[in-house]
Coordinates of C-alpha atoms in Angstrom, one line a residue:
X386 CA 87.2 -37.2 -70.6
X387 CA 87.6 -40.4 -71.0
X388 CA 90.3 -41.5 -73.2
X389 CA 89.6 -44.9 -76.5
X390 CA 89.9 -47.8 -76.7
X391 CA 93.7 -49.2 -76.3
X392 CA 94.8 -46.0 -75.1
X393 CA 97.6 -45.8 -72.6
X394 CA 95.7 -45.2 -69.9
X395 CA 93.7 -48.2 -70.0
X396 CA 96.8 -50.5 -70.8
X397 CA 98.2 -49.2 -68.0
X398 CA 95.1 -49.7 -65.6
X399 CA 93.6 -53.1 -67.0
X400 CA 96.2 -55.3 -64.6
X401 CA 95.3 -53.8 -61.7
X402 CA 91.2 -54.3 -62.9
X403 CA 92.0 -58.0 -63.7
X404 CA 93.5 -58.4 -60.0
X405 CA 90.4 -56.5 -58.7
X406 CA 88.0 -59.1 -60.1
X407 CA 90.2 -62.0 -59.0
X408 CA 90.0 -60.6 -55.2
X409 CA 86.4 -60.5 -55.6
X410 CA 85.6 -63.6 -56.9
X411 CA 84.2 -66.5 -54.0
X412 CA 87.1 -68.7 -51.9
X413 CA 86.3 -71.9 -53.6
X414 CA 87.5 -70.1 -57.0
X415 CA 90.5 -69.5 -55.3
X416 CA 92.1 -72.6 -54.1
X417 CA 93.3 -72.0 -50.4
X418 CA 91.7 -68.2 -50.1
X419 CA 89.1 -67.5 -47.4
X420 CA 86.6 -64.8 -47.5
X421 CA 85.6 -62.6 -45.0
X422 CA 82.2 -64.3 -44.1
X423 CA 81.9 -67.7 -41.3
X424 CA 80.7 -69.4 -43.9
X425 CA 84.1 -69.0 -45.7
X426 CA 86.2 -69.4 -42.6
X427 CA 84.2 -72.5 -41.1
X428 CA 85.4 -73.9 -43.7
X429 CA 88.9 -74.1 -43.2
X430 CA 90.0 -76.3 -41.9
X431 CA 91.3 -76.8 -38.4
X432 CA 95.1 -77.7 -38.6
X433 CA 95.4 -81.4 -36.9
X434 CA 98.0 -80.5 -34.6
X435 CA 95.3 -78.9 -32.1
X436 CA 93.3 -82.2 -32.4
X437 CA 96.5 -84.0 -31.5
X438 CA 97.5 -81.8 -29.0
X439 CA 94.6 -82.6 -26.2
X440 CA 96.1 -80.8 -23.1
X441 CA 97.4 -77.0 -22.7
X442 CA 98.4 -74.5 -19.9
X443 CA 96.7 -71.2 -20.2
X444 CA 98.6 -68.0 -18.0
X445 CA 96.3 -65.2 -16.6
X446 CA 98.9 -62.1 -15.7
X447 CA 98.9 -58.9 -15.6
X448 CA 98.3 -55.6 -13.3
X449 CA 95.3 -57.9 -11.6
X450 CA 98.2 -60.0 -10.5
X451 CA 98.9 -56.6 -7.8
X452 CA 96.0 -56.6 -5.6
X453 CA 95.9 -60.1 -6.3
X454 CA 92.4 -60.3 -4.1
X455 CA 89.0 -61.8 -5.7
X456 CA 89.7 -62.0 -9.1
X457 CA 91.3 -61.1 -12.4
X458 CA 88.3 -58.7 -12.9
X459 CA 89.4 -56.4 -9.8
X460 CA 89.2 -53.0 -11.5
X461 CA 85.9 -53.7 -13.0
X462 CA 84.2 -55.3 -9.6
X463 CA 85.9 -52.7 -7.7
X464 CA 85.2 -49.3 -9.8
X465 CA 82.1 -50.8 -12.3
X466 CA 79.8 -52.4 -9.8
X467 CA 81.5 -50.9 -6.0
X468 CA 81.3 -54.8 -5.4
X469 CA 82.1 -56.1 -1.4
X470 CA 84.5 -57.3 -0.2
X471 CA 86.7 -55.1 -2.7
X472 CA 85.6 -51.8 -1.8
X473 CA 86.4 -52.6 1.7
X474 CA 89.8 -54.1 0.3
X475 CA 91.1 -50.8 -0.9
X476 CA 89.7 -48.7 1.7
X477 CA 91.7 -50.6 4.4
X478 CA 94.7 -51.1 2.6
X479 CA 95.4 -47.9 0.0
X480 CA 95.6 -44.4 0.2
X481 CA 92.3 -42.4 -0.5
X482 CA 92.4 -41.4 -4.0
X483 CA 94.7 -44.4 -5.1
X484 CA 93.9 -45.4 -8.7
X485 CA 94.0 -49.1 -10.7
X486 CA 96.6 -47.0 -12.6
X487 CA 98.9 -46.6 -9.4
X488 CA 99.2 -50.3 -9.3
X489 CA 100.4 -50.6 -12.6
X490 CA 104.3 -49.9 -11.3
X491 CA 104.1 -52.2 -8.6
X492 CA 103.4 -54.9 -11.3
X493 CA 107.7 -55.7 -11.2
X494 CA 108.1 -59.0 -12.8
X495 CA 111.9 -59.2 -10.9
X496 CA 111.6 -62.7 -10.5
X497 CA 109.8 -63.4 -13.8
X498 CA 112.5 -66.2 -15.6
X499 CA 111.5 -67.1 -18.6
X500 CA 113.6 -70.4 -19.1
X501 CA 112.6 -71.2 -15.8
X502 CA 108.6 -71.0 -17.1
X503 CA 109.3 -72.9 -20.1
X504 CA 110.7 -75.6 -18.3
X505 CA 108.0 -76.1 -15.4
X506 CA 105.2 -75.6 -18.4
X507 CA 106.8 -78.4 -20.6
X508 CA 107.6 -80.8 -17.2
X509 CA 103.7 -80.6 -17.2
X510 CA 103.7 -82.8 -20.2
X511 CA 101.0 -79.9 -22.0
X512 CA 102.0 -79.9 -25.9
X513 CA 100.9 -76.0 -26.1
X514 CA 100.7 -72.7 -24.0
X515 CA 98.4 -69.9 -24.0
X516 CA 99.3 -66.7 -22.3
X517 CA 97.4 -63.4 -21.7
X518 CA 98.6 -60.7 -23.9
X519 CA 96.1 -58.0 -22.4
X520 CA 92.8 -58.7 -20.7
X521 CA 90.0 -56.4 -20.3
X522 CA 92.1 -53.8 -18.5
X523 CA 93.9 -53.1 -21.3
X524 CA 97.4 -53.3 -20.2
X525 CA 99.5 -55.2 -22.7
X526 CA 102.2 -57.6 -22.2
X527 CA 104.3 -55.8 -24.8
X528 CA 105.4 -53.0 -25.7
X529 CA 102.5 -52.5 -27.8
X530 CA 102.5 -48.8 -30.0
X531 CA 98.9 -48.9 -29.5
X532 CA 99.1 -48.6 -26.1
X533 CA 100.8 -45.5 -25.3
X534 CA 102.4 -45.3 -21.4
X535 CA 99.8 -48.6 -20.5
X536 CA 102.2 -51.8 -21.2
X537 CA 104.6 -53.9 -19.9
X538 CA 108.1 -52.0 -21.9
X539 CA 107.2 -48.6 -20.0
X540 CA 105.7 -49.0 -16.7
X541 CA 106.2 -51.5 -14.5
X542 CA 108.6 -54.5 -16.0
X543 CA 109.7 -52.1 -18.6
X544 CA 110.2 -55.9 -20.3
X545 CA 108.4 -56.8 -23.5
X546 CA 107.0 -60.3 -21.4
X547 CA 105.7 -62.0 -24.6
X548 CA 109.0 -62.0 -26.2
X549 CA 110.8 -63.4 -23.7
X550 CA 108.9 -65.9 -22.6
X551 CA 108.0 -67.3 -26.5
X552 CA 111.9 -67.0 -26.9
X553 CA 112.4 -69.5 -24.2
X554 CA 109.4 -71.4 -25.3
X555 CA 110.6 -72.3 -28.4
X556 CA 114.1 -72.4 -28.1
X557 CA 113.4 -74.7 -24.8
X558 CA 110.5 -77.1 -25.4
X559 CA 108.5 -78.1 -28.3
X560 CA 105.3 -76.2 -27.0
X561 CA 102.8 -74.8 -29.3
X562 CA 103.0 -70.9 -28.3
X563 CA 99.7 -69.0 -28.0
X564 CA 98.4 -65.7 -26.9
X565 CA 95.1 -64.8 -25.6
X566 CA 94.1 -61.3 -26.4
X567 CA 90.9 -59.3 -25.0
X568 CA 89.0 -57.4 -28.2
X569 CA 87.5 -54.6 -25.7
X570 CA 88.7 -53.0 -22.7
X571 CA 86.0 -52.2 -19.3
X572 CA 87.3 -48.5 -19.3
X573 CA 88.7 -46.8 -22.2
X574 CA 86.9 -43.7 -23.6
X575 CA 87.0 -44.9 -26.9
X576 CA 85.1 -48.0 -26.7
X577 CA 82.5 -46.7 -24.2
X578 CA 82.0 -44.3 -26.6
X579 CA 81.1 -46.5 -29.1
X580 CA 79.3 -48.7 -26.3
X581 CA 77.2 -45.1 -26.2
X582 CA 76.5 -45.1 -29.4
X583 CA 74.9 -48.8 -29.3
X584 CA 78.6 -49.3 -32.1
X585 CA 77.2 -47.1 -34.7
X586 CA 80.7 -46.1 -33.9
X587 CA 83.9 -47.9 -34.5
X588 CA 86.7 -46.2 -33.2
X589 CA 88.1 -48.4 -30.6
X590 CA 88.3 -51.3 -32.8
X591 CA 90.0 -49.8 -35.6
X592 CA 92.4 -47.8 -33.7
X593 CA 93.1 -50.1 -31.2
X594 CA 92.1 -53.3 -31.5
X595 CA 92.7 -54.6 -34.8
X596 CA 95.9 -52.7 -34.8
X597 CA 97.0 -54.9 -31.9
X598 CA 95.7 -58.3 -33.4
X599 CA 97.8 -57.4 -36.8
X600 CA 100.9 -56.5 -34.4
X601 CA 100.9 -59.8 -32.5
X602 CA 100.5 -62.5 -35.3
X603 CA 103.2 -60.1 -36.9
X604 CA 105.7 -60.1 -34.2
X605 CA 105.0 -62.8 -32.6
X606 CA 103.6 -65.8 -34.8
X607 CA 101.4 -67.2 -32.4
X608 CA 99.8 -70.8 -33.5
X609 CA 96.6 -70.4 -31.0
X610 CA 94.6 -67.0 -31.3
X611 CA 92.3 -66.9 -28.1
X612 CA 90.0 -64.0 -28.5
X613 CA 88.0 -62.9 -25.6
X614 CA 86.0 -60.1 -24.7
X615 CA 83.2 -59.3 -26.9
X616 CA 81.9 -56.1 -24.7
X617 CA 78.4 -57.1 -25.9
X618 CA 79.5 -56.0 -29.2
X619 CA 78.4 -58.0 -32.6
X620 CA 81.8 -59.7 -34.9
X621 CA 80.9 -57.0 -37.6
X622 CA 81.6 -54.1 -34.9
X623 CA 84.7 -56.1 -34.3
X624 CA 85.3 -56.3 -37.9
X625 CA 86.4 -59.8 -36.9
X626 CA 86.0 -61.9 -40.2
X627 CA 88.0 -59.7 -42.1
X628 CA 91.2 -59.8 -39.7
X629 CA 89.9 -63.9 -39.7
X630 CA 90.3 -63.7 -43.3
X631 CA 94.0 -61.7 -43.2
X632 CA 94.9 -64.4 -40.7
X633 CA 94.0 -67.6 -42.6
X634 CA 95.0 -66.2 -46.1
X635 CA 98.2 -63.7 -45.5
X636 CA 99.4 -64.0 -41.9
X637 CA 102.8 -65.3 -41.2
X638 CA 101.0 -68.3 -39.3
X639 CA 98.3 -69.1 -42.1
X640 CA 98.9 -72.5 -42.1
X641 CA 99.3 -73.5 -38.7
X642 CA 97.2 -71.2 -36.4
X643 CA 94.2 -72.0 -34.8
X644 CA 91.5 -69.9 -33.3
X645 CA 88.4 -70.1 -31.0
X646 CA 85.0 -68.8 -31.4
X647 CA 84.7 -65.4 -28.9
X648 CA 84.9 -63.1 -31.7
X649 CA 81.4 -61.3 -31.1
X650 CA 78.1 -61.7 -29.7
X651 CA 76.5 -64.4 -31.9
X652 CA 80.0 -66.6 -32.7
X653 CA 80.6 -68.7 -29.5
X654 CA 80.0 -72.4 -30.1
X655 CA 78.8 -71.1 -33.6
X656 CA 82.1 -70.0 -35.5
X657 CA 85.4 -70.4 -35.1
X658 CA 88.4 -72.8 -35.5
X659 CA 87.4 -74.7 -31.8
X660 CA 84.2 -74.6 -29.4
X661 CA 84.8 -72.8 -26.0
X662 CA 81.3 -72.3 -25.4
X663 CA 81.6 -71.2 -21.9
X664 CA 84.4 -70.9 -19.3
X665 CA 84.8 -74.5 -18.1
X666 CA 83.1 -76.0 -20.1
X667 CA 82.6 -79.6 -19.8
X668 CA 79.8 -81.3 -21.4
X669 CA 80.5 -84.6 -21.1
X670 CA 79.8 -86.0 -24.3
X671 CA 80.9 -86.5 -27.7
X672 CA 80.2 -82.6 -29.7
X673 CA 80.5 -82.7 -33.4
X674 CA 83.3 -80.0 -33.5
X675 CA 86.3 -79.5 -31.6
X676 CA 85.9 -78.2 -28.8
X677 CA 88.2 -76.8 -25.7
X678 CA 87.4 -76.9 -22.1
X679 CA 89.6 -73.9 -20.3
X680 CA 89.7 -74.0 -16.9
X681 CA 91.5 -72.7 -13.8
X682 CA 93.3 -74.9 -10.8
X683 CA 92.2 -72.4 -8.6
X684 CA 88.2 -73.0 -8.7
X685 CA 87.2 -69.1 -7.9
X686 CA 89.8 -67.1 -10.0
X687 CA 91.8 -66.9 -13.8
X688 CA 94.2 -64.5 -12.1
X689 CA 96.8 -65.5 -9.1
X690 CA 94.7 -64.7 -5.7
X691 CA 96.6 -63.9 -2.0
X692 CA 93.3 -64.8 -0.3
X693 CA 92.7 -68.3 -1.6
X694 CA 92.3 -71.2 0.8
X695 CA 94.4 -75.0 0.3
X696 CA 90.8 -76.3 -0.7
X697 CA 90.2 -73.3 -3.3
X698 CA 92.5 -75.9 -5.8
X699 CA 92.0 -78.6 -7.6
X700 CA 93.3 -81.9 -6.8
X701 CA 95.3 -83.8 -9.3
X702 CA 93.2 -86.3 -9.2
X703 CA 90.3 -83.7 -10.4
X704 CA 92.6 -82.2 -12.8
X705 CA 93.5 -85.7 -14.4
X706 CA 89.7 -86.4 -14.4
X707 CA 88.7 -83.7 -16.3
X708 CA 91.5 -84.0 -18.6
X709 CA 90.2 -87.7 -19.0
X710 CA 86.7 -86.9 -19.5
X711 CA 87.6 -84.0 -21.8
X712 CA 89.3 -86.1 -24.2
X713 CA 87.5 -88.8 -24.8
X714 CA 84.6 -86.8 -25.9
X715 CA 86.8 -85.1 -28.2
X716 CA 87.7 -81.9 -26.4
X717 CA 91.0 -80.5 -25.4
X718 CA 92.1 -79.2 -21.6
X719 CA 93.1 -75.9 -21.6
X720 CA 94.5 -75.6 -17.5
X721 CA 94.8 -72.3 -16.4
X722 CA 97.5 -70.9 -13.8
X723 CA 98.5 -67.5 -11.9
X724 CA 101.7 -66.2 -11.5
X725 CA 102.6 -63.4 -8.8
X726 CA 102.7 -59.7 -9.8
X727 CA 106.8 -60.6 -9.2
X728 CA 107.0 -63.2 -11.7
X729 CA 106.9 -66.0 -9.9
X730 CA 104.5 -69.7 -10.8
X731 CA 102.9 -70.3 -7.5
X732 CA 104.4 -73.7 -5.5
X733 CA 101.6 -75.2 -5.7
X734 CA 100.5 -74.8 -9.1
X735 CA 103.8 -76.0 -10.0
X736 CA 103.1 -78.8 -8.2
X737 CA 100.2 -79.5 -9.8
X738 CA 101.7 -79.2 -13.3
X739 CA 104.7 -81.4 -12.7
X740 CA 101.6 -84.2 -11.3
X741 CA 100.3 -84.0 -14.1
X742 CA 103.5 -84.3 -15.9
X743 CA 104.2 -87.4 -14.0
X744 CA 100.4 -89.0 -15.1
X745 CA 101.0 -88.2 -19.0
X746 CA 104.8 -89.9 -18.5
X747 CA 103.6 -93.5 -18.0
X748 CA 99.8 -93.0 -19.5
X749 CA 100.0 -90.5 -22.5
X750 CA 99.8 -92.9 -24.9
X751 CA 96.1 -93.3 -24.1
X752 CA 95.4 -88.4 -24.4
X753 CA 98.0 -87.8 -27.6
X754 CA 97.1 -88.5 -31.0
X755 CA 93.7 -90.3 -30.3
X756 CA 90.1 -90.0 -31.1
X757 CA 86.7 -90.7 -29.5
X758 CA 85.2 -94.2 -29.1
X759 CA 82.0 -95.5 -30.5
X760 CA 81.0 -95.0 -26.6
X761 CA 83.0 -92.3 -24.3
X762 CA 82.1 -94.0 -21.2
X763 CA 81.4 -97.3 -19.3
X764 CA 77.9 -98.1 -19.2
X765 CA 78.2 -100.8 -16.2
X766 CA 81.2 -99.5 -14.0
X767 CA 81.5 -95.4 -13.7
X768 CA 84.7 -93.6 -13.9
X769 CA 85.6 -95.3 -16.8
X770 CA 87.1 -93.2 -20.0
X771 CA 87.4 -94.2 -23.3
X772 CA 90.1 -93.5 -25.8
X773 CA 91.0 -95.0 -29.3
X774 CA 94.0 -94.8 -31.9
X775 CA 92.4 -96.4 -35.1
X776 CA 95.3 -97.6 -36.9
X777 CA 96.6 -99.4 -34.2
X778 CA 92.9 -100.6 -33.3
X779 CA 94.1 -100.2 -29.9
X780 CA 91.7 -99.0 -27.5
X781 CA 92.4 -97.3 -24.0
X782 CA 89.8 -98.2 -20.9
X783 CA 91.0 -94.9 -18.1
X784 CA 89.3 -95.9 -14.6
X785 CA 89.9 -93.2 -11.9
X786 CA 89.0 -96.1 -9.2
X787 CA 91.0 -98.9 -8.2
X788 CA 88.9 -101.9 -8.3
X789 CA 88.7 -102.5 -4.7
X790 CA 87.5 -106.5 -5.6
X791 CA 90.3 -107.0 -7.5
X792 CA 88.4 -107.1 -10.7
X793 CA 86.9 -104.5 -13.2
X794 CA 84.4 -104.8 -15.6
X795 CA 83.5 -103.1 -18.4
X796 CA 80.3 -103.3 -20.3
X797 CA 81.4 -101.5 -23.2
X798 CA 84.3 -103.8 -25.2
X799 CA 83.3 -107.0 -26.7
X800 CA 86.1 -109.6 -26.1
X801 CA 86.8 -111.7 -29.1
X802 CA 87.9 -115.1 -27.8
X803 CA 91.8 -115.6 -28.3
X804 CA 92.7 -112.8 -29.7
X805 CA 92.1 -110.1 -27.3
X806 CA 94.4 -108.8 -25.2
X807 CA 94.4 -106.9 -22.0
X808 CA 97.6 -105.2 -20.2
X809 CA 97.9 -102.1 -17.9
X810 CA 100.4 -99.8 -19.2
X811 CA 103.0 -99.3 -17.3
X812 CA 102.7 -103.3 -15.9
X813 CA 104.5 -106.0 -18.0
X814 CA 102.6 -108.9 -17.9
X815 CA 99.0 -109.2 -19.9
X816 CA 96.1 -109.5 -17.6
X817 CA 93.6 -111.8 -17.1
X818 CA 89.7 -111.5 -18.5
X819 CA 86.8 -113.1 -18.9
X820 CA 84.1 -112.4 -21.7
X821 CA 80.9 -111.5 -20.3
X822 CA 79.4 -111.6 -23.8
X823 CA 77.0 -108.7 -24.8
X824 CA 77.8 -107.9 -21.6
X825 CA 81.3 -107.0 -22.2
X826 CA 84.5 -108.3 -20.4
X827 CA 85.7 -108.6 -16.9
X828 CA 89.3 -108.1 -16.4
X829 CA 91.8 -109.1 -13.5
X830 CA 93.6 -106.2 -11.9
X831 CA 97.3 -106.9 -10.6
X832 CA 98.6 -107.2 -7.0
X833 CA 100.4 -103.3 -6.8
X834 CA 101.4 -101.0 -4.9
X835 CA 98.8 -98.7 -7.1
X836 CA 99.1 -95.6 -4.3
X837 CA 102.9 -95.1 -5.0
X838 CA 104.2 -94.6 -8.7
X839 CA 103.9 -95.3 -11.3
X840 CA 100.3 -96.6 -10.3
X841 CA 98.7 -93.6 -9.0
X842 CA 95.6 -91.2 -9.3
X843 CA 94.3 -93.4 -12.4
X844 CA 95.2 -96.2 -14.6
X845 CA 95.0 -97.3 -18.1
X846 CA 93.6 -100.5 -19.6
X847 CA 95.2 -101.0 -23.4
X848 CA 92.6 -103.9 -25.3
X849 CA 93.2 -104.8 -28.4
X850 CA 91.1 -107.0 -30.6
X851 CA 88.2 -105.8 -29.1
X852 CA 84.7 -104.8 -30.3

C-alpha cells in the first residue's frame, strides 16, 4: 500500500529519484557527461596531445611470438582454416597431438627488460607506445582474473608484462602509455556460442570482455585505448558505448585518453576518438578527422616472424616516408614491432627505431606540434611534404630526394620579395631562391655531404614569409 503524501518513505526515497532524473537527462544538460550513444561520444572531444603527438610504436607479443612462423594469426590459420604452409609447420616440427595451448609455457620472457624497452622505444623519438594486452587468442599480458590459468602471471612469464613495462615507461621516458586490447577471442566457447546464436547472446562480452576493459583502464590508466577485434559482431553486442561512456565520464583517464574506432561492425572510420580505417592505412590526403595509420616494419607480419627475409622490412627511408606523408595530411604513424617469445626487440627493428630516432633529432621540428597545409604536397616536384606551425607562420617543405641539379623547386609557396626566407634545418646559413611567381619558388641547395649525418634519408626546407 502505498504510503501519503510526505510520508517517511517518500522523504527518504525522493534524493535518490532526483539523482535518477539527473542521470537521465541528455549530455549537453550536463556539462562534461557523455551518453552512451556516438552521437554523444563523437562529440567529445579528442584531447590535443594525440594531435601533437604524430608518431607511435605499437608492440605485437604474445604466445604467437612461439612459433613465431607466418603471422600473429598462427592458431587461427593453423586450426580455423588448416592453412599451408602451417599445417606442414607443425607436422614437421611438433609432436602429434601438440596443442596452441602447449606453446603457451614456452612463451618465457627471460630476457624481457623492461628499462631496457623503454629506453630503445623513447631513442626512437615516438612521443607514445601502444602494446598488445591480449589479441584474438586470448592470452592476456596480465594477470587478468578473467582469464583463469591463460595469462602471462600463471603460465609461461608468470610476470604481469604490462606492469612492468608501463612502470619503466613512465618512470623512464615521457611516452604516452597505451594498450591494445582484442574485444573477441577466435576460440573460446563462450563467444562462439554467441557467434551461434547470430549474438542474441551476450555472455562473452559481459563476462569477459567488458570485465577486462574496466580492469585495464583501472589498473593501468592507459591514455590510448586500441580496440580491435570485432568478430563480425555489432558495438551494441559489444555493449561498447556504454563502457565508451564509463571511460570518458568516470574512468581514471577521462580527461586524457584517447580511443580508435574498431569497436563493432559499423564504427571504423565512422566513430570513435581517431580513424584507423584499415590496417596501414595511408590515404594520402588531407581527411576531415584524425586519423592513424598503424603499420608494421616487417611488411608480411604484426607479430615477430623466424622465417622473414632482409627484404621482408622496411627501409628507413620508407619508414620516414610514410611518417612524412602521414603527417602532413593530418594523420599519425603508429609503427609496429615484434619482440621474441624470450623478450627480446629484434636488432634490426631496433635499428630501425633508433634511425628514426636520429631523423626526428635534427628534423622534428617540422612532425611535432604542426598541422596540415593549404596543399599537402608539391604540385611541380614529387616527394615533397608539407608541414605548418601557424603561430610561427613557419612552413616546412620535406623532400625525400636530393636535388641532383643542385636546385629545388616548389610550385606550392609563393615567395614574397624580401621578406622570405629559406634555410635547411640543421645548415646555418639561409639559402638562396628565386621567385617563380605563380609558379612558386626555386631554392638553392647547399654543397653537403647530404649521405652522412646529419643530412641523410630526407631534408627539411623551413620558409617563412611565404604564401
Amino acid at each position: 500500500m502505498a504510503e501519503p503524501d510526505g510520508s517517511p518513505l517518500l522523504r527518504r526515497e525522493f534524493p535518490r529519484f532526483l539523482l535518477l532524473i539527473f542521470l537521465l537527462l541528455p549530455s549537453r544538460g550536463r556539462a562534461g557527461r557523455y551518453d552512451p550513444t556516438w552521437e554523444s561520444l563523437d562529440s567529445r572531444p579528442l584531447p590535443p596531445w594525440f594531435d601533437e603527438a604524430k608518431f607511435g610504436i605499437f608492440i605485437h607479443w604474445g604466445v604467437f611470438s612461439v612459433p613465431s612462423f607466418g603471422s600473429e594469426w598462427f592458431w587461427w590459420y593453423w586450426q580455423a582454416e588448416k592453412k599451408e604452409p602451417y599445417v606442414t609447420f607443425m607436422k614437421k616440427n611438433y609432436q602429434p597431438g601438440f596443442t596452441y595451448e602447449d606453446f603457451a609455457p614456452m612463451f618465457t620472457a627471460e630476457f624481457f627488460d623492461a628499462n631496457q624497452w623503454a629506453d630503445i622505444l623513447s631513442a626512437s623519438g615516438a612521443k607514445y607506445v601502444v602494446l598488445t594486452s591480449k589479441h584474438h587468442e586470448g592470452f592476456t599480458l596480465w594477470g587478468s582474473k578473467y582469464s583463469w590459468a591463460w595469462n602471462s602471471v600463471d603460465v609461461g612469464p608468470k610476470r604481469d608484462l604490462v606492469e612492468e613495462l608501463a612502470t619503466s615507461i613512465r618512470k623512464r621516458t615521457s611516452l604516452r602509455f597505451g594498450l591494445y586490447h582484442s574485444l573477441f577471442e577466435w576460440f573460446n566457447p563462450l563467444f562462439r556460442d554467441d557467434y551461434a546464436s547470430k549474438f542474441k547472446k551476450q555472455q562473452f562480452p559481459n563476462v569477459k570482455t567488458l570485465p577486462e576493459l574496466y580492469e585495464i583502464v583501472n589498473q593501468y590508466q592507459p591514455e590510448i585505448l586500441w580496440s580491435d577485434g570485432d568478430g563480425n559482431a555489432p558495438d551494441t553486442y559489444w555493449n561498447s558505448t556504454a563502457f565508451l561512456a564509463w571511460l570518458y565520464n568516470e574512468s581514471p583517464v577521462q580527461k586524457t585518453v584517447v580511443t580508435n574506432d574498431r569497436w563493432g561492425t559499423g564504427t571504423i572510420c565512422k566513430h570513435g576518438g581517431f580513424f584507423t580505417c584499415a590496417d596501414r592505412y595511408s590515404p594520402k590526403h588531407l581527411l576531415s578527422h584524425k586519423w592513424e595509420d598503424c603499420m608494421t616494419i616487417d611488411k608480411k607480419s604484426w607479430g615477430y616472424r623466424r622465417d622473414a627475409q632482409l627484404s621482408d622490412y622496411l627501409t628507413v627511408e620508407e619508414l620516414i616516408q610514410q611518417l612524412v606523408e602521414t603527417v602532413a595530411c593530418g594523420g599519425n604513424l603508429l609503427v609496429n614491432i615484434g619482440p621474441t617469445h624470450d623478450g627480446r626487440i629484434p636488432i634490426i627493428f631496433e635499428e630501425r627505431l633508433k634511425q628514426m630516432g636520429t631523423w626526428l633529432a635534427l628534423n622534428g621540428e617540422a612532425i611535432f606540434n604542426t598541422t596540415p597545409w593549404r596543399a599537402q604536397n608539391d604540385s611541380i616536384t614529387s616527394g615533397v611534404w608539407y608541414t605548418f606551425k601557424p603561430k610561427e607562420n613557419i612552413l616546412y617543405a620535406i623532400f625525400l630526394k636530393w636535388p641532383s641539379s643542385g636546385t629545388l623547386s616548389l610550385g606550392e609557396p609563393k615567395a614574397v620579395l624580401e621578406k622570405t626566407k629559406v634555410k635547411l634545418i640543421g645548415y646555418e646559413e639561409s639559402l638562396p631562391w628565386i621567385s617563380m611567381g605563380e609558379k612558386g619558388m626555386m631554392v638553392a641547395a647547399p654543397l653537403l655531404p647530404f649521405n652522412k649525418y646529419p643530412y641523410q634519408w630526407a631534408w627539411t626546407l623551413q620558409l617563412t614569409n611565404v604564401q
